[in-house]
Amino acid sequence: MKQKFNIIESTCVPLPLENIDTDQIIPARFLKATTRDERFFGENLFRDWRFRSDGTPDPGFVLNDPRYGGEILVAGKNFGSGSSREHAAWALAGYGFRVVISSFFADIHKNNELNNFVLPVVVSEDFLQEIFAAVREDPSAKIRVDVPAQTVTLVPTGRCETFELNPYKKYCLMNALDDIDYLLLQRDKIEAYESR
Amino acid sequence: MNTLFDKIWDAHVVQKVEGGPDQLYIDRLYCHEVTSPQAFDGLRARGIRCFRPERIVCMPDHNTPTHDQEKPITDPVSRKQVDALSANVAEFGLTHYRMNDPRNGIIHVVGPERGLSLPGMTIVCGDSHTSTHGAVGAVAFGIGTSEVEMVMASQCILQAKPKSMRIRIEGTLGKGVTAKDVALFLMSRLTTSGATGYFVEYAGSVVRNLSMEGRLTLCNLSIEMGARGGFVAPDETTFAYLKGRPHAPEGEEWDRSVAFWKTLRSGEDAVFDREIVFDGTEIQPMITYGTNPGMGVPVTGTVPSLDRISEEAQPSFLKALRYMHFHPGEEMIGKPVDYVFLGACTNGRIEDFRAFASIAAGRHRAPGIIAWLVPGSWAVRRQIAEEGLDKVLEEAGFEIRQPGCSACLAMNDDKIPSGKYCVSTSNRNFEGRQGPGSRTLLASPLVAAAAAVTGVITDPRELL
């Protein structure tokens, strides 16, 4: 959903597994929807980790742990690998996540998050492990993501890192504009390119 | 600098967005039924049409059943998605190879096969295995649905230019070692994120000596190392493959095109952001033991022991082994198998069926093995019959189905039941990929055939 970004301060959901692929974020059988109903995809986020085969919630999975919640997902290295399905980004947005923090993102999924106003924030592996340790200790620990300043802060310890975001995309996120809005204004340049 | 990737990418830059990505012109957009409906909805919401409809080719492949395609799809949800594509292509005036059309098949098999994917092009599709088309010498990559909408709206995409990597594989491949084994070997060495942020040029004598089918398999799996795409510079093998294809240039235009395509190579002075060299003679027939494609070992090898896995990676490693019901240090040879799947955009081409048949010929499907042999397209299906491979396979107890993505991601009825092991020639062994609870072992068509006739994981070199 298009929404303006500024400063987000929230508790987080920690998922300290590496190489979480988009088939886990949203299994293929939920890809048959022909509409972009984020609520539907959000309800099925991490479906096969959240629910046992009999349909009951798996209490061992973090999304079913009442101690954890918030607008920020913190995940292990190489988040979003595999299938290009944008449904994974829709599911994250539909569940209510506005930021995903990891030490490494797969390329296509990272773009998909940005195109759906979910902000991927890359931190060092060391900082990532510190965040996991802090929220394991205290699930109410907050993280502050400051988009204008491009910083991410673990509030209880004050440790802060800057993150990358190109000026164009930052402008889009802070003003709720998408790439199609931009491209539609470029038709003369596209036609000039075609007649080269 | 001066790499083939730079040449193709830079020639397609409409403009560099200030403080942002490149605006890249796209020569070809492919659409299937799964990742396109929301893009068409987006166009309708904005009240716009496709900017260059003649550059867009659509076909259903993910939901299509692999039997009785002449009848309506029985699963109402799958049928609705395939029907939505038909309605959208009619409304927006696009080319459509509908289900059961003789031109239909998996997009990444059909595109090169019909000469729609050509050297020097930029090619995208809402599908990560779009990297396949790089085998013809194109810059081809998978995108999300918002990006599909971008291309429909403007024939352009905003994209940061990836870095360039060259992977050279020198020497020769041993008996029973295929392009699939090369790819599984690369993933096992580089991991599933080893090439993230890069576009890969495959080079070296092993790659030069691969057929087009082999190159398509290799490029297909680029994404499984995290690479945005992978390609092979076009050469005589490429030109021989493309000549006479329905959408390839003809006559004088063909000659002009080949003259241009011959210029599509990295300069002698090309500088890559990263370069890696492997010795092809080291590569063995491979198989995966875990739940990502980087978790592969030689088929004669063992599941790694825990002391070889880093501390941060151990939770994921142990989770994978719990899912697979495997133990650290176990041998792969001799493990029982329930299902065998030959097909997918990775290994659904004629050469893959020839390879499978070379082991199946004169043998018989092992008792209890369920095997799905699914051609990548109707054209492949027809060639199987022309070469008499269908007879050979039928005598060995194997049935050839109708084309589609099938059990690669189980969006149709071809699902591996929970807890069952499948030796699969597809591209992903993620948890639940082939159906909830399914356990996938990725391998080449030769390893798949060896498992199909013995019922257990077997070194195919013993049967060749």
Short mmCIF file of N, CA and C in Angstrom, two decimals, chain B residues 10-160:
data_model
loop_
_atom_site.label_atom_id
_atom_site.label_comp_id
_atom_site.label_asym_id
_atom_site.label_seq_id
_atom_site.Cartn_x
_atom_site.Cartn_y
_atom_site.Cartn_z
N ASP B 10 24.08 -1.15 -21.43
CA ASP B 10 24.26 0.28 -21.73
C ASP B 10 23.51 0.69 -22.99
N ALA B 11 23.44 -0.23 -23.97
CA ALA B 11 22.72 0.08 -25.22
C ALA B 11 21.22 0.21 -25.00
N HIS B 12 20.73 -0.23 -23.85
CA HIS B 12 19.29 -0.18 -23.58
C HIS B 12 18.90 0.88 -22.54
N VAL B 13 19.87 1.69 -22.10
CA VAL B 13 19.56 2.72 -21.10
C VAL B 13 18.92 3.92 -21.79
N VAL B 14 17.67 4.17 -21.46
CA VAL B 14 16.97 5.33 -22.01
C VAL B 14 17.50 6.60 -21.34
N GLN B 15 17.64 6.52 -20.03
CA GLN B 15 18.26 7.62 -19.27
C GLN B 15 18.65 7.10 -17.90
N LYS B 16 19.57 7.82 -17.29
CA LYS B 16 19.92 7.51 -15.91
C LYS B 16 19.10 8.44 -15.02
N VAL B 17 18.31 7.85 -14.13
CA VAL B 17 17.49 8.67 -13.24
C VAL B 17 18.40 9.33 -12.21
N GLU B 18 18.22 10.63 -12.02
CA GLU B 18 19.11 11.36 -11.12
C GLU B 18 19.05 10.76 -9.71
N GLY B 19 20.20 10.41 -9.18
CA GLY B 19 20.27 9.84 -7.83
C GLY B 19 19.57 8.50 -7.71
N GLY B 20 19.39 7.83 -8.84
CA GLY B 20 18.61 6.60 -8.78
C GLY B 20 19.06 5.57 -9.79
N PRO B 21 18.14 4.68 -10.15
CA PRO B 21 18.49 3.57 -11.04
C PRO B 21 18.54 4.00 -12.51
N ASP B 22 18.82 3.05 -13.39
CA ASP B 22 18.75 3.28 -14.83
C ASP B 22 17.32 3.02 -15.30
N GLN B 23 16.90 3.80 -16.30
CA GLN B 23 15.65 3.49 -16.97
C GLN B 23 16.02 2.63 -18.17
N LEU B 24 15.69 1.35 -18.10
CA LEU B 24 16.15 0.36 -19.08
C LEU B 24 15.03 0.01 -20.04
N TYR B 25 15.32 0.05 -21.34
CA TYR B 25 14.32 -0.34 -22.35
C TYR B 25 14.29 -1.86 -22.46
N ILE B 26 13.10 -2.41 -22.55
CA ILE B 26 12.93 -3.86 -22.59
C ILE B 26 12.44 -4.29 -23.97
N ASP B 27 13.16 -5.21 -24.60
CA ASP B 27 12.79 -5.67 -25.94
C ASP B 27 11.65 -6.68 -25.90
N ARG B 28 11.63 -7.51 -24.86
CA ARG B 28 10.62 -8.58 -24.84
C ARG B 28 10.11 -8.78 -23.42
N LEU B 29 8.78 -8.75 -23.27
CA LEU B 29 8.15 -9.10 -22.00
C LEU B 29 7.33 -10.36 -22.20
N TYR B 30 7.60 -11.38 -21.39
CA TYR B 30 6.77 -12.58 -21.37
C TYR B 30 5.87 -12.53 -20.14
N CYS B 31 4.64 -13.02 -20.29
CA CYS B 31 3.72 -13.06 -19.15
C CYS B 31 3.10 -14.43 -19.02
N HIS B 32 3.04 -14.95 -17.79
CA HIS B 32 2.22 -16.13 -17.55
C HIS B 32 1.07 -15.75 -16.63
N GLU B 33 0.25 -16.74 -16.31
CA GLU B 33 -1.02 -16.43 -15.66
C GLU B 33 -0.89 -16.08 -14.18
N VAL B 34 0.25 -16.43 -13.54
CA VAL B 34 0.34 -16.29 -12.08
C VAL B 34 0.74 -14.88 -11.65
N THR B 35 1.69 -14.29 -12.37
CA THR B 35 2.24 -13.01 -11.90
C THR B 35 1.78 -11.82 -12.75
N SER B 36 0.76 -12.04 -13.61
CA SER B 36 0.30 -10.93 -14.45
C SER B 36 -1.06 -10.33 -14.09
N PRO B 37 -2.00 -11.06 -13.45
CA PRO B 37 -3.34 -10.48 -13.32
C PRO B 37 -3.36 -9.14 -12.57
N GLN B 38 -2.56 -9.04 -11.51
CA GLN B 38 -2.56 -7.80 -10.73
C GLN B 38 -1.92 -6.65 -11.52
N ALA B 39 -1.03 -6.98 -12.48
CA ALA B 39 -0.44 -5.94 -13.32
C ALA B 39 -1.49 -5.39 -14.29
N PHE B 40 -2.28 -6.29 -14.87
CA PHE B 40 -3.37 -5.83 -15.75
C PHE B 40 -4.38 -4.99 -14.96
N ASP B 41 -4.67 -5.42 -13.72
CA ASP B 41 -5.57 -4.62 -12.87
C ASP B 41 -5.01 -3.22 -12.66
N GLY B 42 -3.68 -3.16 -12.49
CA GLY B 42 -3.03 -1.87 -12.28
C GLY B 42 -3.21 -0.95 -13.48
N LEU B 43 -3.07 -1.52 -14.69
CA LEU B 43 -3.27 -0.71 -15.90
C LEU B 43 -4.70 -0.19 -15.95
N ARG B 44 -5.65 -1.08 -15.64
CA ARG B 44 -7.07 -0.66 -15.65
C ARG B 44 -7.31 0.44 -14.63
N ALA B 45 -6.72 0.30 -13.44
CA ALA B 45 -6.94 1.32 -12.40
C ALA B 45 -6.38 2.67 -12.83
N ARG B 46 -5.28 2.63 -13.61
CA ARG B 46 -4.69 3.88 -14.08
C ARG B 46 -5.31 4.35 -15.39
N GLY B 47 -6.17 3.50 -15.98
CA GLY B 47 -6.83 3.87 -17.24
C GLY B 47 -5.88 3.91 -18.41
N ILE B 48 -4.87 3.02 -18.44
CA ILE B 48 -3.92 3.03 -19.56
C ILE B 48 -3.86 1.66 -20.25
N ARG B 49 -3.28 1.66 -21.47
CA ARG B 49 -3.13 0.45 -22.28
C ARG B 49 -1.66 0.01 -22.23
N CYS B 50 -1.37 -1.15 -22.82
CA CYS B 50 0.04 -1.54 -22.96
C CYS B 50 0.69 -0.62 -23.98
N PHE B 51 1.87 -0.12 -23.66
CA PHE B 51 2.55 0.87 -24.49
C PHE B 51 3.03 0.24 -25.80
N ARG B 52 3.60 -0.95 -25.75
CA ARG B 52 4.09 -1.64 -26.96
C ARG B 52 3.60 -3.10 -26.94
N PRO B 53 2.32 -3.30 -27.24
CA PRO B 53 1.74 -4.65 -27.13
C PRO B 53 2.46 -5.68 -28.00
N GLU B 54 3.05 -5.24 -29.11
CA GLU B 54 3.70 -6.20 -30.01
C GLU B 54 4.96 -6.81 -29.40
N ARG B 55 5.44 -6.25 -28.33
CA ARG B 55 6.65 -6.79 -27.67
C ARG B 55 6.31 -7.76 -26.52
N ILE B 56 5.02 -8.03 -26.34
CA ILE B 56 4.58 -8.85 -25.20
C ILE B 56 4.01 -10.18 -25.69
N VAL B 57 4.48 -11.27 -25.14
CA VAL B 57 3.98 -12.61 -25.49
C VAL B 57 3.53 -13.32 -24.21
N CYS B 58 2.30 -13.86 -24.24
CA CYS B 58 1.71 -14.44 -23.03
C CYS B 58 1.38 -15.92 -23.24
N MET B 59 1.53 -16.69 -22.18
CA MET B 59 1.07 -18.09 -22.23
C MET B 59 0.90 -18.61 -20.81
N PRO B 60 -0.15 -19.41 -20.58
CA PRO B 60 -0.28 -20.05 -19.28
C PRO B 60 0.66 -21.25 -19.22
N ASP B 61 1.27 -21.50 -18.09
CA ASP B 61 2.12 -22.68 -17.94
C ASP B 61 2.10 -23.24 -16.51
N HIS B 62 1.93 -22.39 -15.49
CA HIS B 62 2.05 -22.87 -14.11
C HIS B 62 0.88 -23.75 -13.66
N ASN B 63 -0.33 -23.36 -14.07
CA ASN B 63 -1.54 -24.07 -13.60
C ASN B 63 -2.00 -25.18 -14.53
N THR B 64 -1.40 -25.26 -15.72
CA THR B 64 -1.96 -26.18 -16.71
C THR B 64 -1.79 -27.63 -16.27
N PRO B 65 -2.84 -28.43 -16.40
CA PRO B 65 -2.72 -29.85 -16.06
C PRO B 65 -1.81 -30.54 -17.10
N THR B 66 -1.26 -31.69 -16.74
CA THR B 66 -0.38 -32.40 -17.68
C THR B 66 -1.09 -33.60 -18.31
N HIS B 67 -2.42 -33.57 -18.26
CA HIS B 67 -3.22 -34.55 -18.98
C HIS B 67 -4.55 -33.89 -19.34
N ASP B 68 -5.20 -34.38 -20.36
CA ASP B 68 -6.54 -33.88 -20.76
C ASP B 68 -6.60 -32.36 -20.93
N GLN B 69 -5.57 -31.79 -21.56
CA GLN B 69 -5.58 -30.32 -21.74
C GLN B 69 -6.66 -29.86 -22.71
N GLU B 70 -7.19 -30.84 -23.49
CA GLU B 70 -8.25 -30.46 -24.43
C GLU B 70 -9.57 -30.20 -23.69
N LYS B 71 -9.63 -30.64 -22.43
CA LYS B 71 -10.84 -30.40 -21.63
C LYS B 71 -10.61 -29.19 -20.70
N PRO B 72 -11.71 -28.62 -20.17
CA PRO B 72 -11.52 -27.51 -19.22
C PRO B 72 -10.77 -27.98 -17.97
N ILE B 73 -10.02 -27.07 -17.34
CA ILE B 73 -9.29 -27.41 -16.11
C ILE B 73 -10.31 -27.69 -15.02
N THR B 74 -10.11 -28.81 -14.29
CA THR B 74 -11.12 -29.18 -13.29
C THR B 74 -11.00 -28.34 -12.01
N ASP B 75 -9.78 -27.98 -11.61
CA ASP B 75 -9.61 -27.13 -10.41
C ASP B 75 -10.14 -25.72 -10.73
N PRO B 76 -11.23 -25.32 -10.05
CA PRO B 76 -11.86 -24.03 -10.42
C PRO B 76 -10.95 -22.82 -10.20
N VAL B 77 -10.06 -22.89 -9.21
CA VAL B 77 -9.19 -21.74 -8.92
C VAL B 77 -8.12 -21.61 -10.01
N SER B 78 -7.55 -22.74 -10.42
CA SER B 78 -6.58 -22.73 -11.52
C SER B 78 -7.25 -22.26 -12.81
N ARG B 79 -8.44 -22.77 -13.05
CA ARG B 79 -9.15 -22.40 -14.28
C ARG B 79 -9.41 -20.90 -14.33
N LYS B 80 -9.77 -20.34 -13.18
CA LYS B 80 -10.06 -18.91 -13.12
C LYS B 80 -8.82 -18.09 -13.48
N GLN B 81 -7.65 -18.55 -12.99
CA GLN B 81 -6.43 -17.79 -13.27
C GLN B 81 -6.05 -17.87 -14.75
N VAL B 82 -6.20 -19.07 -15.34
CA VAL B 82 -5.90 -19.23 -16.76
C VAL B 82 -6.91 -18.44 -17.61
N ASP B 83 -8.18 -18.47 -17.21
CA ASP B 83 -9.21 -17.70 -17.93
C ASP B 83 -8.96 -16.19 -17.81
N ALA B 84 -8.45 -15.76 -16.65
CA ALA B 84 -8.16 -14.33 -16.46
C ALA B 84 -7.10 -13.88 -17.46
N LEU B 85 -6.10 -14.75 -17.71
CA LEU B 85 -5.06 -14.39 -18.69
C LEU B 85 -5.69 -14.25 -20.08
N SER B 86 -6.56 -15.20 -20.44
CA SER B 86 -7.23 -15.12 -21.75
C SER B 86 -8.00 -13.82 -21.90
N ALA B 87 -8.74 -13.47 -20.85
CA ALA B 87 -9.54 -12.24 -20.91
C ALA B 87 -8.63 -11.01 -21.00
N ASN B 88 -7.55 -11.02 -20.26
CA ASN B 88 -6.65 -9.86 -20.27
C ASN B 88 -5.95 -9.69 -21.62
N VAL B 89 -5.48 -10.79 -22.21
CA VAL B 89 -4.79 -10.64 -23.50
C VAL B 89 -5.77 -10.17 -24.58
N ALA B 90 -7.04 -10.61 -24.47
CA ALA B 90 -8.04 -10.14 -25.43
C ALA B 90 -8.28 -8.64 -25.24
N GLU B 91 -8.43 -8.22 -24.00
CA GLU B 91 -8.71 -6.81 -23.73
C GLU B 91 -7.54 -5.90 -24.14
N PHE B 92 -6.30 -6.39 -23.93
CA PHE B 92 -5.15 -5.53 -24.19
C PHE B 92 -4.46 -5.82 -25.53
N GLY B 93 -5.03 -6.77 -26.31
CA GLY B 93 -4.53 -7.01 -27.67
C GLY B 93 -3.13 -7.61 -27.73
N LEU B 94 -2.88 -8.65 -26.94
CA LEU B 94 -1.54 -9.24 -26.88
C LEU B 94 -1.50 -10.62 -27.54
N THR B 95 -0.29 -11.07 -27.87
CA THR B 95 -0.09 -12.42 -28.42
C THR B 95 -0.28 -13.44 -27.31
N HIS B 96 -0.97 -14.53 -27.63
CA HIS B 96 -1.33 -15.51 -26.61
C HIS B 96 -1.19 -16.92 -27.16
N TYR B 97 -0.36 -17.74 -26.54
CA TYR B 97 -0.32 -19.17 -26.87
C TYR B 97 -1.12 -19.88 -25.79
N ARG B 98 -2.40 -20.07 -26.05
CA ARG B 98 -3.27 -20.59 -25.00
C ARG B 98 -2.98 -22.06 -24.71
N MET B 99 -3.53 -22.55 -23.60
CA MET B 99 -3.36 -23.95 -23.23
C MET B 99 -3.78 -24.86 -24.38
N ASN B 100 -2.98 -25.89 -24.67
CA ASN B 100 -3.26 -26.87 -25.72
C ASN B 100 -3.01 -26.33 -27.13
N ASP B 101 -2.61 -25.07 -27.26
CA ASP B 101 -2.16 -24.52 -28.55
C ASP B 101 -0.83 -25.22 -28.87
N PRO B 102 -0.60 -25.60 -30.15
CA PRO B 102 0.66 -26.31 -30.46
C PRO B 102 1.92 -25.50 -30.14
N ARG B 103 1.78 -24.19 -29.93
CA ARG B 103 2.95 -23.36 -29.59
C ARG B 103 3.14 -23.23 -28.08
N ASN B 104 2.18 -23.74 -27.29
CA ASN B 104 2.22 -23.54 -25.84
C ASN B 104 3.28 -24.42 -25.16
N GLY B 105 3.65 -24.00 -23.98
CA GLY B 105 4.60 -24.74 -23.15
C GLY B 105 5.07 -23.81 -22.05
N ILE B 106 6.13 -24.21 -21.37
CA ILE B 106 6.71 -23.34 -20.34
C ILE B 106 7.39 -22.17 -21.05
N ILE B 107 7.12 -20.97 -20.59
CA ILE B 107 7.64 -19.76 -21.24
C ILE B 107 9.13 -19.86 -21.53
N HIS B 108 9.89 -20.39 -20.56
CA HIS B 108 11.35 -20.38 -20.72
C HIS B 108 11.83 -21.50 -21.64
N VAL B 109 10.93 -22.37 -22.03
CA VAL B 109 11.26 -23.35 -23.07
C VAL B 109 10.80 -22.78 -24.42
N VAL B 110 9.61 -22.18 -24.42
CA VAL B 110 9.01 -21.71 -25.67
C VAL B 110 9.75 -20.51 -26.26
N GLY B 111 10.15 -19.56 -25.43
CA GLY B 111 10.77 -18.32 -25.93
C GLY B 111 11.96 -18.59 -26.84
N PRO B 112 12.98 -19.31 -26.36
CA PRO B 112 14.13 -19.63 -27.23
C PRO B 112 13.73 -20.53 -28.40
N GLU B 113 12.86 -21.50 -28.13
CA GLU B 113 12.47 -22.48 -29.14
C GLU B 113 11.77 -21.83 -30.34
N ARG B 114 11.06 -20.74 -30.13
CA ARG B 114 10.37 -20.06 -31.23
C ARG B 114 11.16 -18.89 -31.78
N GLY B 115 12.38 -18.69 -31.27
CA GLY B 115 13.19 -17.59 -31.76
C GLY B 115 12.67 -16.23 -31.31
N LEU B 116 11.89 -16.22 -30.23
CA LEU B 116 11.39 -14.95 -29.68
C LEU B 116 12.45 -14.30 -28.80
N SER B 117 13.36 -15.11 -28.27
CA SER B 117 14.47 -14.61 -27.46
C SER B 117 15.72 -14.66 -28.33
N LEU B 118 16.32 -13.50 -28.56
CA LEU B 118 17.44 -13.43 -29.51
C LEU B 118 18.65 -12.74 -28.86
N PRO B 119 19.83 -12.96 -29.42
CA PRO B 119 21.04 -12.35 -28.85
C PRO B 119 20.93 -10.82 -28.78
N GLY B 120 21.48 -10.25 -27.73
CA GLY B 120 21.54 -8.80 -27.59
C GLY B 120 20.29 -8.16 -27.02
N MET B 121 19.24 -8.97 -26.83
CA MET B 121 17.98 -8.41 -26.32
C MET B 121 18.02 -8.19 -24.81
N THR B 122 17.12 -7.32 -24.33
CA THR B 122 16.75 -7.30 -22.92
C THR B 122 15.39 -8.00 -22.81
N ILE B 123 15.30 -8.96 -21.88
CA ILE B 123 14.10 -9.80 -21.77
C ILE B 123 13.71 -9.89 -20.29
N VAL B 124 12.44 -9.68 -19.99
CA VAL B 124 11.97 -9.83 -18.61
C VAL B 124 10.67 -10.62 -18.57
N CYS B 125 10.37 -11.15 -17.39
CA CYS B 125 9.12 -11.87 -17.15
C CYS B 125 8.94 -11.91 -15.64
N GLY B 126 7.71 -11.95 -15.19
CA GLY B 126 7.45 -12.05 -13.76
C GLY B 126 7.72 -13.46 -13.29
N ASP B 127 8.98 -13.85 -13.36
CA ASP B 127 9.36 -15.23 -13.06
C ASP B 127 10.88 -15.27 -12.94
N SER B 128 11.37 -15.77 -11.82
CA SER B 128 12.81 -15.67 -11.57
C SER B 128 13.64 -16.49 -12.56
N HIS B 129 13.03 -17.51 -13.18
CA HIS B 129 13.81 -18.33 -14.12
C HIS B 129 13.92 -17.74 -15.51
N THR B 130 13.54 -16.46 -15.64
CA THR B 130 13.74 -15.74 -16.89
C THR B 130 15.22 -15.71 -17.28
N SER B 131 16.08 -15.91 -16.29
CA SER B 131 17.52 -16.00 -16.57
C SER B 131 17.84 -17.04 -17.64
N THR B 132 16.96 -18.02 -17.82
CA THR B 132 17.14 -19.07 -18.84
C THR B 132 17.50 -18.49 -20.21
N HIS B 133 16.78 -17.42 -20.61
CA HIS B 133 16.91 -16.87 -21.95
C HIS B 133 18.30 -16.29 -22.20
N GLY B 134 19.08 -16.11 -21.13
CA GLY B 134 20.46 -15.65 -21.28
C GLY B 134 21.31 -16.58 -22.12
N ALA B 135 20.86 -17.83 -22.26
CA ALA B 135 21.62 -18.81 -23.04
C ALA B 135 21.79 -18.40 -24.50
N VAL B 136 20.86 -17.57 -25.02
CA VAL B 136 21.01 -17.13 -26.42
C VAL B 136 21.89 -15.88 -26.52
N GLY B 137 22.41 -15.40 -25.39
CA GLY B 137 23.23 -14.19 -25.42
C GLY B 137 22.43 -12.93 -25.18
N ALA B 138 21.42 -13.03 -24.32
CA ALA B 138 20.56 -11.89 -23.99
C ALA B 138 20.72 -11.55 -22.51
N VAL B 139 20.35 -10.31 -22.17
CA VAL B 139 20.27 -9.93 -20.76
C VAL B 139 18.83 -10.16 -20.33
N ALA B 140 18.61 -11.24 -19.58
CA ALA B 140 17.26 -11.69 -19.25
C ALA B 140 17.16 -11.87 -17.75
N PHE B 141 16.11 -11.32 -17.15
CA PHE B 141 15.99 -11.45 -15.69
C PHE B 141 14.54 -11.42 -15.22
N GLY B 142 14.33 -12.01 -14.06
CA GLY B 142 13.01 -12.08 -13.47
C GLY B 142 12.67 -10.80 -12.72
N ILE B 143 11.38 -10.47 -12.70
CA ILE B 143 10.91 -9.25 -12.04
C ILE B 143 9.63 -9.54 -11.28
N GLY B 144 9.23 -8.58 -10.43
CA GLY B 144 7.98 -8.69 -9.70
C GLY B 144 6.82 -8.15 -10.51
N THR B 145 5.63 -8.30 -9.96
CA THR B 145 4.42 -7.91 -10.70
C THR B 145 4.32 -6.39 -10.90
N SER B 146 4.78 -5.60 -9.91
CA SER B 146 4.77 -4.14 -10.11
C SER B 146 5.67 -3.76 -11.28
N GLU B 147 6.77 -4.52 -11.42
CA GLU B 147 7.69 -4.25 -12.52
C GLU B 147 7.11 -4.72 -13.86
N VAL B 148 6.32 -5.81 -13.82
CA VAL B 148 5.62 -6.24 -15.03
C VAL B 148 4.70 -5.10 -15.49
N GLU B 149 4.01 -4.50 -14.52
CA GLU B 149 3.11 -3.38 -14.85
C GLU B 149 3.90 -2.20 -15.43
N MET B 150 5.09 -1.94 -14.86
CA MET B 150 5.95 -0.87 -15.40
C MET B 150 6.24 -1.09 -16.87
N VAL B 151 6.61 -2.34 -17.20
CA VAL B 151 6.99 -2.64 -18.59
C VAL B 151 5.77 -2.57 -19.50
N MET B 152 4.64 -3.07 -19.01
CA MET B 152 3.41 -2.95 -19.81
C MET B 152 3.10 -1.47 -20.08
N ALA B 153 3.30 -0.63 -19.07
CA ALA B 153 2.92 0.78 -19.17
C ALA B 153 3.90 1.60 -20.00
N SER B 154 5.17 1.19 -20.03
CA SER B 154 6.18 2.08 -20.63
C SER B 154 7.25 1.36 -21.43
N GLN B 155 7.19 0.03 -21.48
CA GLN B 155 8.23 -0.81 -22.11
C GLN B 155 9.60 -0.57 -21.46
N CYS B 156 9.58 0.00 -20.25
CA CYS B 156 10.81 0.27 -19.53
C CYS B 156 10.69 -0.23 -18.09
N ILE B 157 11.84 -0.31 -17.45
CA ILE B 157 11.88 -0.70 -16.05
C ILE B 157 12.95 0.17 -15.39
N LEU B 158 12.72 0.52 -14.13
CA LEU B 158 13.76 1.25 -13.39
C LEU B 158 14.56 0.21 -12.62
N GLN B 159 15.84 0.19 -12.84
CA GLN B 159 16.64 -0.88 -12.30
C GLN B 159 18.08 -0.42 -12.10
N ALA B 160 18.60 -0.67 -10.90
CA ALA B 160 20.01 -0.38 -10.66
C ALA B 160 20.83 -1.41 -11.44
#
